GROMACS .gro file of C-alpha atoms in nm:
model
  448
    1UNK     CA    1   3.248   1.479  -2.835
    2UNK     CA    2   3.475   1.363  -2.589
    3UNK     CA    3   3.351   1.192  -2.254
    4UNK     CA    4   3.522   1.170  -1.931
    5UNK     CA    5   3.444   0.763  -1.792
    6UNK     CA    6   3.412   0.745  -1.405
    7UNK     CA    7   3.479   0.455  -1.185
    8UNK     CA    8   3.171   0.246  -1.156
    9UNK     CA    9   3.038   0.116  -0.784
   10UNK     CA   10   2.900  -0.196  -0.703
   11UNK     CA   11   2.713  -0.306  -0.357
   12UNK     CA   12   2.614  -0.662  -0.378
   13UNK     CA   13   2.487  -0.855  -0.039
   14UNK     CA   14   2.548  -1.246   0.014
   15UNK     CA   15   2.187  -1.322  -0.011
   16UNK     CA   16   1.849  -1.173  -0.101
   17UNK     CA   17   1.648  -1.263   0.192
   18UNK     CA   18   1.730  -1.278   0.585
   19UNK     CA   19   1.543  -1.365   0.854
   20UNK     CA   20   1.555  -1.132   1.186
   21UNK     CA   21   1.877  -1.203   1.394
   22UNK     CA   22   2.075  -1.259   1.102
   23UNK     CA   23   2.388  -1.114   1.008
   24UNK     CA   24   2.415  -0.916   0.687
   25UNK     CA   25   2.755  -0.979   0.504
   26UNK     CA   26   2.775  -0.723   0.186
   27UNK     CA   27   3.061  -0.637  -0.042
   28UNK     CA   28   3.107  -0.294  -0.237
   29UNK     CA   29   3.392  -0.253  -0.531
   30UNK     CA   30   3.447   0.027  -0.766
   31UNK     CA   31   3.608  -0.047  -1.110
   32UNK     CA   32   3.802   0.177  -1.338
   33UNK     CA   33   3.751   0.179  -1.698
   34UNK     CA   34   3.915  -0.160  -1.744
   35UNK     CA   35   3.731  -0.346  -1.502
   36UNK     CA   36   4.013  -0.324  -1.191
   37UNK     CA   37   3.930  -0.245  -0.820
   38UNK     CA   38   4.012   0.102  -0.783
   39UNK     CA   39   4.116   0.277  -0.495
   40UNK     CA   40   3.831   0.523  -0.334
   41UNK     CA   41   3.723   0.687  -0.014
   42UNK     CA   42   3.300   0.630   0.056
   43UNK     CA   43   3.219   0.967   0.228
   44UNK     CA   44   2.943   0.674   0.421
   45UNK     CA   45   2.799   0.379   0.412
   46UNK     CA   46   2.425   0.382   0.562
   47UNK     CA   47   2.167   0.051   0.615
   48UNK     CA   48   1.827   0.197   0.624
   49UNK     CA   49   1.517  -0.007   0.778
   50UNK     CA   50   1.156  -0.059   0.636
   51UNK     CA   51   1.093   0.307   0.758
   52UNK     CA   52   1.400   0.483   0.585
   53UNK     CA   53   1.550   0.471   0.973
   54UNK     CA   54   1.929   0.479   0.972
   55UNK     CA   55   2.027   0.160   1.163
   56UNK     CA   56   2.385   0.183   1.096
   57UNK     CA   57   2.661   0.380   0.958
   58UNK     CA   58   3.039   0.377   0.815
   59UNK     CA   59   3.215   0.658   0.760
   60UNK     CA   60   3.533   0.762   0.552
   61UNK     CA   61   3.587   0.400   0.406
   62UNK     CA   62   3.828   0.331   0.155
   63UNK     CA   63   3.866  -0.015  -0.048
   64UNK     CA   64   4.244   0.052  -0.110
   65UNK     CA   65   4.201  -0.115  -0.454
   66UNK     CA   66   4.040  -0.426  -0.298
   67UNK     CA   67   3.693  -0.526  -0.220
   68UNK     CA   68   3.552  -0.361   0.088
   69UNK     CA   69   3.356  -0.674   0.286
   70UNK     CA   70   3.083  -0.499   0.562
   71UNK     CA   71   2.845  -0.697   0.807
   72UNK     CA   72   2.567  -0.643   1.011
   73UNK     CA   73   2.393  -0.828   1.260
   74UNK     CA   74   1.974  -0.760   1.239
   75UNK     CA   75   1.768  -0.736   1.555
   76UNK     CA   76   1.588  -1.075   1.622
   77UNK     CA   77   1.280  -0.835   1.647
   78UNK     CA   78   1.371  -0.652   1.322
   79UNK     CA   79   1.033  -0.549   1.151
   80UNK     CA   80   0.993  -0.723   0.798
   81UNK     CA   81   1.052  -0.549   0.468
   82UNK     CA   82   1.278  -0.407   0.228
   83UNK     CA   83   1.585  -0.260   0.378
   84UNK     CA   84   1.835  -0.046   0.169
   85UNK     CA   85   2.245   0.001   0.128
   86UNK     CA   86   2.354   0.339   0.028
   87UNK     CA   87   2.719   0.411  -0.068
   88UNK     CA   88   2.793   0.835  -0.059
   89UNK     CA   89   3.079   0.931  -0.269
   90UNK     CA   90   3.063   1.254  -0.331
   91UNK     CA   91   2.800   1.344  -0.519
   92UNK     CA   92   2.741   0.993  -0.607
   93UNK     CA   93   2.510   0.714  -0.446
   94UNK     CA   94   2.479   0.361  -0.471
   95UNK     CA   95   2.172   0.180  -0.362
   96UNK     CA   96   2.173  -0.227  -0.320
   97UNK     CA   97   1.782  -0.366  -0.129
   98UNK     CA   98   1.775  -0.660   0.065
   99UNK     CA   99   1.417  -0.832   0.236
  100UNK     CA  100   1.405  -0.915   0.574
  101UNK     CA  101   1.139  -1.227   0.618
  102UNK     CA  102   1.007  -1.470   0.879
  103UNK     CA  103   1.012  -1.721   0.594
  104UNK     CA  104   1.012  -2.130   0.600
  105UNK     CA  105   1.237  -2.319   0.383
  106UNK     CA  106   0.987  -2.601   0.199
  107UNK     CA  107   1.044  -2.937   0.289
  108UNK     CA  108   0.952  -3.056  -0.049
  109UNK     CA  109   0.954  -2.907  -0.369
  110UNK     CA  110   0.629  -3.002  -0.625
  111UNK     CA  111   0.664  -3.027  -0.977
  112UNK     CA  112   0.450  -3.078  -1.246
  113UNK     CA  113   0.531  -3.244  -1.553
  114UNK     CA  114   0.241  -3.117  -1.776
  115UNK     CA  115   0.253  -3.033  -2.217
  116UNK     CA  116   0.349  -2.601  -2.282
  117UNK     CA  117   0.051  -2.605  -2.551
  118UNK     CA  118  -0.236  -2.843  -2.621
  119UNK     CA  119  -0.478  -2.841  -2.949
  120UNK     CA  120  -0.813  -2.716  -2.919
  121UNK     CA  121  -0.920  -3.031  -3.065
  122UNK     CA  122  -0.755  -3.208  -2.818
  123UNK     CA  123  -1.010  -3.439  -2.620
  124UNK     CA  124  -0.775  -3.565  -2.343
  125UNK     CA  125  -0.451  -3.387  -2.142
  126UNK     CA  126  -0.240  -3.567  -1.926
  127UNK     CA  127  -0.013  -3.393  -1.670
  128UNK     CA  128   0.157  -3.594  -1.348
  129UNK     CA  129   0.229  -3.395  -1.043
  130UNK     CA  130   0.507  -3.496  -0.828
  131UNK     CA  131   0.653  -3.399  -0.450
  132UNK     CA  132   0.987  -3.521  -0.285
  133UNK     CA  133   1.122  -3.412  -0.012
  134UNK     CA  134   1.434  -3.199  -0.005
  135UNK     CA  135   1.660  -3.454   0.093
  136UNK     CA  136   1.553  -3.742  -0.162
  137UNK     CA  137   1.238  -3.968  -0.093
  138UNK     CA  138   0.922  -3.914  -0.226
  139UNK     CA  139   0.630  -3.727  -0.004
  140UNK     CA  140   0.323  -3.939   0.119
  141UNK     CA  141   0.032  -3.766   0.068
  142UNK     CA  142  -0.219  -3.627  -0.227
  143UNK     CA  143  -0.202  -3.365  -0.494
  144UNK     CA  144  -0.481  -3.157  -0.546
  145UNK     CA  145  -0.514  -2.969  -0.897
  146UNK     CA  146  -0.703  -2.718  -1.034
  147UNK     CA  147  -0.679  -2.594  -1.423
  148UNK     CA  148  -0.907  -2.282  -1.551
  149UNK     CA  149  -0.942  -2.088  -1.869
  150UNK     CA  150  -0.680  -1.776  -1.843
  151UNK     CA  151  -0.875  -1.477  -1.819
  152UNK     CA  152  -0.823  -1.115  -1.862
  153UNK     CA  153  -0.713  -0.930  -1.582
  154UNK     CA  154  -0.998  -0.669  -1.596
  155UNK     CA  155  -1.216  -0.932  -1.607
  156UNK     CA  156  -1.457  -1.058  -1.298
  157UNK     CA  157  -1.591  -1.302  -1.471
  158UNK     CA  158  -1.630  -1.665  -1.318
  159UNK     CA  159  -1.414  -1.901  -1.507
  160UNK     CA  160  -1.442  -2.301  -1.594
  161UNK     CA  161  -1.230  -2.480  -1.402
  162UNK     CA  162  -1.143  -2.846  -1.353
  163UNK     CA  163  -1.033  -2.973  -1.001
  164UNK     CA  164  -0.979  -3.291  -0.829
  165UNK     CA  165  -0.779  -3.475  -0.597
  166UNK     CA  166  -0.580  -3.802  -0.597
  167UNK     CA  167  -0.360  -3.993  -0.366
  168UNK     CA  168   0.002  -3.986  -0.483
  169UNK     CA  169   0.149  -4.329  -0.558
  170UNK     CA  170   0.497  -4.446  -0.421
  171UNK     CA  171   0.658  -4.243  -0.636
  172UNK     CA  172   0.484  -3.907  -0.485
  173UNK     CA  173   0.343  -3.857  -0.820
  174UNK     CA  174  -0.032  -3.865  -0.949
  175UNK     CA  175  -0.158  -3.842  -1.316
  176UNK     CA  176  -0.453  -3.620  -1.384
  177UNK     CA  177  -0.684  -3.674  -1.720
  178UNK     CA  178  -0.852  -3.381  -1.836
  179UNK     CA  179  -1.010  -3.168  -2.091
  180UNK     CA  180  -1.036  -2.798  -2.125
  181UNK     CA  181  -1.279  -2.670  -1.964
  182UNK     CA  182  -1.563  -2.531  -2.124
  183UNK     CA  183  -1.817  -2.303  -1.913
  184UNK     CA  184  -2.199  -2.400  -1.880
  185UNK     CA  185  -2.270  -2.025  -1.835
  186UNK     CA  186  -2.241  -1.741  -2.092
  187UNK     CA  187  -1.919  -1.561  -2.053
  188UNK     CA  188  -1.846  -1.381  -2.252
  189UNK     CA  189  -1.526  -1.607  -2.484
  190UNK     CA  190  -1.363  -1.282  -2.552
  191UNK     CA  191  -1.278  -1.264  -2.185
  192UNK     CA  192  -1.101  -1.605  -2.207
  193UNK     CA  193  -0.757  -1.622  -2.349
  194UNK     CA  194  -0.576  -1.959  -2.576
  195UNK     CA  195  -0.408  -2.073  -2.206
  196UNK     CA  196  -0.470  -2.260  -1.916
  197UNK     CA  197  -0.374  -2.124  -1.529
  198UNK     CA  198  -0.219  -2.511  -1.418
  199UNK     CA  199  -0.222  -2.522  -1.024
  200UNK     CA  200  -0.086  -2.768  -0.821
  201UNK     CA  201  -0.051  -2.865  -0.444
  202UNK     CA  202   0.078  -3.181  -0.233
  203UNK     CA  203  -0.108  -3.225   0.103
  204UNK     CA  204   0.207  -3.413   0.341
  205UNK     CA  205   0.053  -3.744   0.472
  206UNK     CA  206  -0.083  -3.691   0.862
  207UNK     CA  207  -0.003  -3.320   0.886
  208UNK     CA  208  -0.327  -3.179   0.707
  209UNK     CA  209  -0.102  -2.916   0.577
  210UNK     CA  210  -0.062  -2.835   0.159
  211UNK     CA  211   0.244  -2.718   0.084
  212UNK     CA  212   0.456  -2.508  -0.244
  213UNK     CA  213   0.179  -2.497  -0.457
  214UNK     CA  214   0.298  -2.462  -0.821
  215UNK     CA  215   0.164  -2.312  -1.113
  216UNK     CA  216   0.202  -2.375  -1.468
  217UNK     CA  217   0.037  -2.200  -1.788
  218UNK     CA  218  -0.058  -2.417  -2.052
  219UNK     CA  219  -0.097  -2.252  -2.398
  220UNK     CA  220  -0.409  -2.342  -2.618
  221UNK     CA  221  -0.351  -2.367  -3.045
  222UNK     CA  222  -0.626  -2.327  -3.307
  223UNK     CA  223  -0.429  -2.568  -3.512
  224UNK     CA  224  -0.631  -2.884  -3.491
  225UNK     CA  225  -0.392  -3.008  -3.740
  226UNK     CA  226  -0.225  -2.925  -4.075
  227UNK     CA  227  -0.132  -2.951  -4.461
  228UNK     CA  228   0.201  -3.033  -4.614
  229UNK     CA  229   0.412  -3.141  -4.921
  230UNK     CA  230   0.553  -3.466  -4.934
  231UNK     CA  231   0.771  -3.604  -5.223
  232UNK     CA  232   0.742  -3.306  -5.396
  233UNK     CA  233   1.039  -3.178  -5.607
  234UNK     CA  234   1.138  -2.879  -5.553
  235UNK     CA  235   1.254  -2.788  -5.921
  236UNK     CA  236   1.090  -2.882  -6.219
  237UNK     CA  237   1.185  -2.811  -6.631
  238UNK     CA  238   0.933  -2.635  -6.814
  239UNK     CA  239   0.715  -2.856  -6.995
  240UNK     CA  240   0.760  -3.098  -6.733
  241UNK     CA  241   0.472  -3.280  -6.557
  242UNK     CA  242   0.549  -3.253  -6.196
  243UNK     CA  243   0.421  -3.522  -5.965
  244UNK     CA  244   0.373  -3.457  -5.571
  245UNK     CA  245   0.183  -3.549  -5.268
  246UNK     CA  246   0.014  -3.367  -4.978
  247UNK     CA  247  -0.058  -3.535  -4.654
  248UNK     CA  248  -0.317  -3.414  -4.432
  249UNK     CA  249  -0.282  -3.503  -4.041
  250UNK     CA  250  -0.439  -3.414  -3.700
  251UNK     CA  251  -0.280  -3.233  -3.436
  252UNK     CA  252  -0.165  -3.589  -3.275
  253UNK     CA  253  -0.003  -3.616  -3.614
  254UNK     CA  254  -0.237  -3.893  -3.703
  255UNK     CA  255  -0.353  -3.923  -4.040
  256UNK     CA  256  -0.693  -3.766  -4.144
  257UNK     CA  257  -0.876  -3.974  -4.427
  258UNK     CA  258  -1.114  -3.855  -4.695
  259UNK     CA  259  -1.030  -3.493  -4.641
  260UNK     CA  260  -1.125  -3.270  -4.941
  261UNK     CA  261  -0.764  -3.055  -4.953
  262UNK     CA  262  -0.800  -2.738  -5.197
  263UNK     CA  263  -0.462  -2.697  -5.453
  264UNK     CA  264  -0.360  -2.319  -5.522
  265UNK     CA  265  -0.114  -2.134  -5.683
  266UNK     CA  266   0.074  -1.798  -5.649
  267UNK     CA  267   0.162  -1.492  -5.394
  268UNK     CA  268  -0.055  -1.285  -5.195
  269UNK     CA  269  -0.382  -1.188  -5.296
  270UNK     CA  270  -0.352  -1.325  -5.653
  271UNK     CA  271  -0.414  -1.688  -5.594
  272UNK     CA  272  -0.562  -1.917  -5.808
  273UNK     CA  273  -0.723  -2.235  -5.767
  274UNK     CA  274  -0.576  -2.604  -5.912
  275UNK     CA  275  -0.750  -2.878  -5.807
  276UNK     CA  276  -0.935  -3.035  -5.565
  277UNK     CA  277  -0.856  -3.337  -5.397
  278UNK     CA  278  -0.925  -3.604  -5.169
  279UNK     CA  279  -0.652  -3.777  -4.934
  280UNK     CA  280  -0.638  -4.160  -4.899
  281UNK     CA  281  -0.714  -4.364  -4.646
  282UNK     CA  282  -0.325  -4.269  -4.505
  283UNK     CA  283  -0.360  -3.904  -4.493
  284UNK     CA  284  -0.236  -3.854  -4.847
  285UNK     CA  285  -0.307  -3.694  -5.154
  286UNK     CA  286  -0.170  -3.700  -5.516
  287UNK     CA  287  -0.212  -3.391  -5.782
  288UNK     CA  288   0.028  -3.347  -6.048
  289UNK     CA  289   0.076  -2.975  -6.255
  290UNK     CA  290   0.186  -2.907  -6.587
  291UNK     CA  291   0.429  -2.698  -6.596
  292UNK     CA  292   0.401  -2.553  -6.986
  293UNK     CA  293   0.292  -2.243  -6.857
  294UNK     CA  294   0.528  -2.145  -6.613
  295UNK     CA  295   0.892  -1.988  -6.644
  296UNK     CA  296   0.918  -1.854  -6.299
  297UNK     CA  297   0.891  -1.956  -5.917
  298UNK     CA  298   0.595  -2.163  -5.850
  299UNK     CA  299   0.444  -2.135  -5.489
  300UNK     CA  300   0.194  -2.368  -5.426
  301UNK     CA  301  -0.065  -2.379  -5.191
  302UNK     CA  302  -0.279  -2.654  -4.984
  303UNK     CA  303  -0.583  -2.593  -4.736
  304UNK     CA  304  -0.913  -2.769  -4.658
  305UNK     CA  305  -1.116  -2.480  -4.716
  306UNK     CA  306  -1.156  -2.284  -5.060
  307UNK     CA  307  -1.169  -1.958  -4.927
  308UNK     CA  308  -0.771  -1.890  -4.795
  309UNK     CA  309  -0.877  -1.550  -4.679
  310UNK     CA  310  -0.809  -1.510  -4.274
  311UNK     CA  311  -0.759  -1.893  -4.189
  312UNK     CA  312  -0.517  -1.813  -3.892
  313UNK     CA  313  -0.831  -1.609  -3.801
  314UNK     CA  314  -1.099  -1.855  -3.717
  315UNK     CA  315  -1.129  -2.052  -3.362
  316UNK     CA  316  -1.025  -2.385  -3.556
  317UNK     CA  317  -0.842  -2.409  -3.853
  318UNK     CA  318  -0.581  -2.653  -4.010
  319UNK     CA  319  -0.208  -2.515  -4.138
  320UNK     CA  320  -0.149  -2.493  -4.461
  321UNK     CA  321   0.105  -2.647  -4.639
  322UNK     CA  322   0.298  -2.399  -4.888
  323UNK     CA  323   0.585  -2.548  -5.141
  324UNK     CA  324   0.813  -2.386  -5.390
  325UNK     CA  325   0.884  -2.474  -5.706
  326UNK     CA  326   1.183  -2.349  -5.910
  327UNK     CA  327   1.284  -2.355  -6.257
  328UNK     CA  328   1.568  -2.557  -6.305
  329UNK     CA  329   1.880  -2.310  -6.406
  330UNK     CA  330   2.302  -2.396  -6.514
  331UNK     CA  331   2.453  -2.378  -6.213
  332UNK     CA  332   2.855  -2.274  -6.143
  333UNK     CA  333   3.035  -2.271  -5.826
  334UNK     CA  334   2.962  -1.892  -5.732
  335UNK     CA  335   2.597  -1.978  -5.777
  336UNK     CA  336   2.300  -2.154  -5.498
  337UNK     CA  337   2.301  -2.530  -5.594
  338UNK     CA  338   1.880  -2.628  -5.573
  339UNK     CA  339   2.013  -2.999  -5.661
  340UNK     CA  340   1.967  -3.234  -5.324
  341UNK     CA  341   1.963  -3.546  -5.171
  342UNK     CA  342   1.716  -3.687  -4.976
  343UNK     CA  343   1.736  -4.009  -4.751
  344UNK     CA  344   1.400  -4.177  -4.711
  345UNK     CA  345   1.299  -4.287  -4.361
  346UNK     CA  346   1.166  -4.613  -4.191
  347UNK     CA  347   0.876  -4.677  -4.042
  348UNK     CA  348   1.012  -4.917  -3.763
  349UNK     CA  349   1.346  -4.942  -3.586
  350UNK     CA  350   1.573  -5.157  -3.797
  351UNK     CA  351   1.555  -5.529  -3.677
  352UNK     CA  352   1.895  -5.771  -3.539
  353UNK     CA  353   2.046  -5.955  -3.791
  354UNK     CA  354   1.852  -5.873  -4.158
  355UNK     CA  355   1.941  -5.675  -4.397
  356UNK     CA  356   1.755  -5.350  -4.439
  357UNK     CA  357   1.786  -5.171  -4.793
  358UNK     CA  358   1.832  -4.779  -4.739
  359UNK     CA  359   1.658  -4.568  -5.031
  360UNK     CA  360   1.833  -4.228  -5.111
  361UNK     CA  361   1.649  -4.009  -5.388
  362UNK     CA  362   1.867  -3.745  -5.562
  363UNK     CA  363   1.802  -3.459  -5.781
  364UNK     CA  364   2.029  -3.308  -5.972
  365UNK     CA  365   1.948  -2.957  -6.158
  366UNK     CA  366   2.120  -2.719  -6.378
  367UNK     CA  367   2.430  -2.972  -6.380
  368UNK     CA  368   2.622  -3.070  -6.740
  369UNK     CA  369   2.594  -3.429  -6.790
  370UNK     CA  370   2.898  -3.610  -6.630
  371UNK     CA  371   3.009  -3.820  -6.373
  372UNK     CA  372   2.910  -3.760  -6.006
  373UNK     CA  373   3.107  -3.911  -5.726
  374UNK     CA  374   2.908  -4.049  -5.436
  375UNK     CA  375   3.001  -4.112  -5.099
  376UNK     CA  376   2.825  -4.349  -4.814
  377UNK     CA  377   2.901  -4.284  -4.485
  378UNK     CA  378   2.836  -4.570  -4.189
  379UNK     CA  379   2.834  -4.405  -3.849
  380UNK     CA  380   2.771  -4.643  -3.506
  381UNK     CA  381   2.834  -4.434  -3.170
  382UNK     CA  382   2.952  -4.079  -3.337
  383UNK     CA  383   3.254  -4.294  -3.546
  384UNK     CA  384   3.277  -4.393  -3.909
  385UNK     CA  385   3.251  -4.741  -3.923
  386UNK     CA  386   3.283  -4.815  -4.277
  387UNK     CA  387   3.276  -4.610  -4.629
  388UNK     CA  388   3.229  -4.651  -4.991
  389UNK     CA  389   3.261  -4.462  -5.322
  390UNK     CA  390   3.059  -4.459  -5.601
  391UNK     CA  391   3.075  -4.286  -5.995
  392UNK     CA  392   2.702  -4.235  -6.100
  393UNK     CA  393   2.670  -4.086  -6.457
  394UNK     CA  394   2.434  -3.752  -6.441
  395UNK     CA  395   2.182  -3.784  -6.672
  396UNK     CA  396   1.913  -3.484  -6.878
  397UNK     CA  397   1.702  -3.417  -6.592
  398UNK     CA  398   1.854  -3.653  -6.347
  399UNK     CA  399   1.631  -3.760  -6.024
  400UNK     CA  400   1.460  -3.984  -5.803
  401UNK     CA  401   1.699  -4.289  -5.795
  402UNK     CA  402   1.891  -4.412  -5.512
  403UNK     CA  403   2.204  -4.221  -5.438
  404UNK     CA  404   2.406  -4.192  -5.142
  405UNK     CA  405   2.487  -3.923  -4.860
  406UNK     CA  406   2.772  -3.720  -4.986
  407UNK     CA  407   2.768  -3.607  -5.361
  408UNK     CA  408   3.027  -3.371  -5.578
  409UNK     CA  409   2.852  -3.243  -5.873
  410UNK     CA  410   2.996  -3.124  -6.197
  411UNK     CA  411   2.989  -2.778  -6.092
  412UNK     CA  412   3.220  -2.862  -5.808
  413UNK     CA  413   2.960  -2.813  -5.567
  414UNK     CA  414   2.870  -3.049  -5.289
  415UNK     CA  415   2.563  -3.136  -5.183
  416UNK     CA  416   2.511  -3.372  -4.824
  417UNK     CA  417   2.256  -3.492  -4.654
  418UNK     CA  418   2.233  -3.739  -4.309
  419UNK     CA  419   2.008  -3.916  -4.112
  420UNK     CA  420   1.941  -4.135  -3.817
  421UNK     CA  421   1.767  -4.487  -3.808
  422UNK     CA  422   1.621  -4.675  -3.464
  423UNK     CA  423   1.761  -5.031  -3.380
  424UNK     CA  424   1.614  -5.231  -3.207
  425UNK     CA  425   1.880  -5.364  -2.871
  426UNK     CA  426   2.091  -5.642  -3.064
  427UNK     CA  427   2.341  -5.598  -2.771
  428UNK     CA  428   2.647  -5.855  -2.927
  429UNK     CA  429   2.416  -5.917  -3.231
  430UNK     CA  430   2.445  -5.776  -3.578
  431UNK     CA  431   2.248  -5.580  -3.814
  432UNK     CA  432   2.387  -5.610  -4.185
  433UNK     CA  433   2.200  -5.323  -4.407
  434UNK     CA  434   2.271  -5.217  -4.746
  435UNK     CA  435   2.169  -4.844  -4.967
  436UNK     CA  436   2.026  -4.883  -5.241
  437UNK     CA  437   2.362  -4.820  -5.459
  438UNK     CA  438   2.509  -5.106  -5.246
  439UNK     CA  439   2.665  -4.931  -4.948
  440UNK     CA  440   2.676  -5.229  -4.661
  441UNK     CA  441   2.760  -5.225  -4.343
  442UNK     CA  442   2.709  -5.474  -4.010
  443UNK     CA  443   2.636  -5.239  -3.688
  444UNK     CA  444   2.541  -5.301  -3.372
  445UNK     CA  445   2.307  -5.000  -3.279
  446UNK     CA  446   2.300  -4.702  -3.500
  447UNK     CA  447   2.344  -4.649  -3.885
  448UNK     CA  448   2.299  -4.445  -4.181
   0.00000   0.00000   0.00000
């Protein structure tokens, strides 16, 4: 089917909003099929008011392959509303809408600095509300908020709400403290969405007047905190005992102790309990698996409840942690390398002038036994600051010593991995750290 492509026309005014007395300055253009002003007579050109009045009129216009540029001064008594262009060409019209208001520019904006989603479990929220005027200092005054359960909007229901009011300090900010609120009545929780309607306003100091109130919506997660695999391979030989960890944290990511954490295994409906275990006074929790019975993918499972079922479901519920295991298979350089390197982190910024030993666990899979050249990296301020090479021989089911940050295998393939590390400020001192295959450098901020 073949289609004839007309010249396209555009009306675009310099602003969206006047205020009466104003002058209107609008443009119209018509392209051609490759986006050039084209040359074309508009039969008129017609402003209509609020009331679909005809206030003004062109007639017989023609852009001459240019941009046509029309104004129009408004009455000073010209009634608010939505006023409307309309190009005629031919058969054709155009429309473009512009608002005429008797609108105030704020002399401050407000903004609130507040978290997008919060836990259910969460016991204390923190949001700081801030006003400055348009020109720079902050606004004397007080912010008054007011956060409520989001509600349907069929719904007449009287919410809980939380409101108060605090003087802004010289900043022209306040912090609020505050939990969700709950209601002391019975309405109906179906009515009440996961969110929370944020409002806030900034009285100006000695006018008595609240200006720009903001609003902010604040969602609300079941997940009071959730499951997952730690230093857990993610290959294993058949036969093989595999060793791994779970850790179990809150939604603050703090760790939960003496949790009972439920091990399965498989896809779908067809899962099948492991174990059942207990996490440590740091959140963690140790299972191993025997892999004699297995040839294929292993998925593995962890949750806090034995019924898996629905969790995502239920007003409160933890994430589960899931983990695959693969068989370990020959690799070649056409195939998906599972072999990997894994840096392990710190717990603290790296202190001035010690040296800091940098652990980096490798597993290699499916590789021929050979010799693997390593590669350590030192980075300060995005440049390499020093390198070294390594030869590491690749033993029968090779893993979980340290190796380094760049790795060719036998099969050719190569296998990275990178991270960052905190300093603390040594400014002109030194921090000399080494990898565990002896990789040194002396930096002053950042390393590998």
């Amino acid at each position: 089917m073949i289609k004839v492509y007309q010249p396209m026309t555009f009306v675009q005014s310099d602003k969206p909003i006047y205020l009466p007395g104003q002058t209107v300055h609008f443009r119209v253009v018509t392209l051609d099929t490759k986006l050039r002003p084209a040359s074309l007579l508009y039969d008129t050109i017609t402003i209509e008011d609020v009331n679909k009045n005809r206030i003004v009129q062109w007639l017989n216009q023609t852009s001459n392959s240019k941009i046509l540029q029309l104004s129009y001064s408004l009455n000073s008594e010209a009634r608010e509303g939505t006023y409307r262009i309309i190009v005629l060409t031919g058969q054709d019209k155009v429309y473009h809408n512009f608002k005429v208001e008797k609108y105030v520019l704020p002399k401050f904006d407000v903004k609130i600095d507040a978290p997008d989603e919060v836990s259910i479990a969460q016991e204390e929220i923190k949001a700081e509300v801030c006003a400055k005027y348009t020109y720079g200092p902050s606004v004397p005054g007080s912010a008054k908020v007011k956060v409520c359960r989001h509600q349907t909007h069929n719904s007449d229901a009287v919410v809980p709400c939380y409101q108060e009011t605090k003087q802004v300090d010289k900043k022209g900010c306040a912090t609020f403290t505050f939990s969700i609120p709950s209601s002391s009545t019975n309405v109906n929780q179906k009515l009440l969405l996961n969110a929370l309607d944020f409002f806030a306003k900034v009285e100006e100091e000695g006018t008595g007047k609240y200006f720009h109130t903001q609003k902010k919506k604040i969602g609300i997660s079941s997940v009071v905190g959730k499951l997952y695999f730690i230093d857990t391979p993610k290959v294993y030989h058949k036969g093989s005992i595999v060793e791994g960890k779970i850790k179990a944290v809150s939604y603050n990511n703090t760790p939960i102790a003496d949790m009972s954490v439920y091990l399965f295994e498989g896809e779908g409906w067809s899962l099948r309990q492991l174990q059942l275990l207990t996490t440590q006074s740091d959140g963690v929790a140790n299972f191993s698996l025997n892999t004699a019975g297995y040839s294929l993918d292993i998925k593995l499972h962890a949750i806090n409840t034995k019924s898996f079922g629905y969790y995502r479901n239920r007003p409160r519920y933890y994430e589960a942690g899931e983990h695959r295991l693969s068989p370990a298979q020959q690799v070649s350089p056409n195939t998906k390398t599972v072999s990997s390197l894994e840096v392990k982190q710190k717990d603290k910024p790296l202190s001035c002038d010690t040296e800091e030993e940098i652990v980096i666990r490798y597993s290699v899979v499916g590789e021929k036994q050979g010799s693997v050249g390593v590669t350590c990296l030192v980075l300060s301020r995005g440049a390499i600051v020093m390198q070294d090479f390594k030869h590491v021989e690749v033993q029968e089911k090779a893993g979980g010593n340290p190796g380094s940050f760049y790795a060719v295998l036998p099969s050719q393939t190569v296998i990275a991995v990178s991270a960052d590390f905190a300093t603390e400020k040594c400014f002109r001192h030194k921090v000399s750290k080494t990898s565990g295959n002896g990789c040194s450098a002396e930096i002053g901020e950042e390393s590998c």
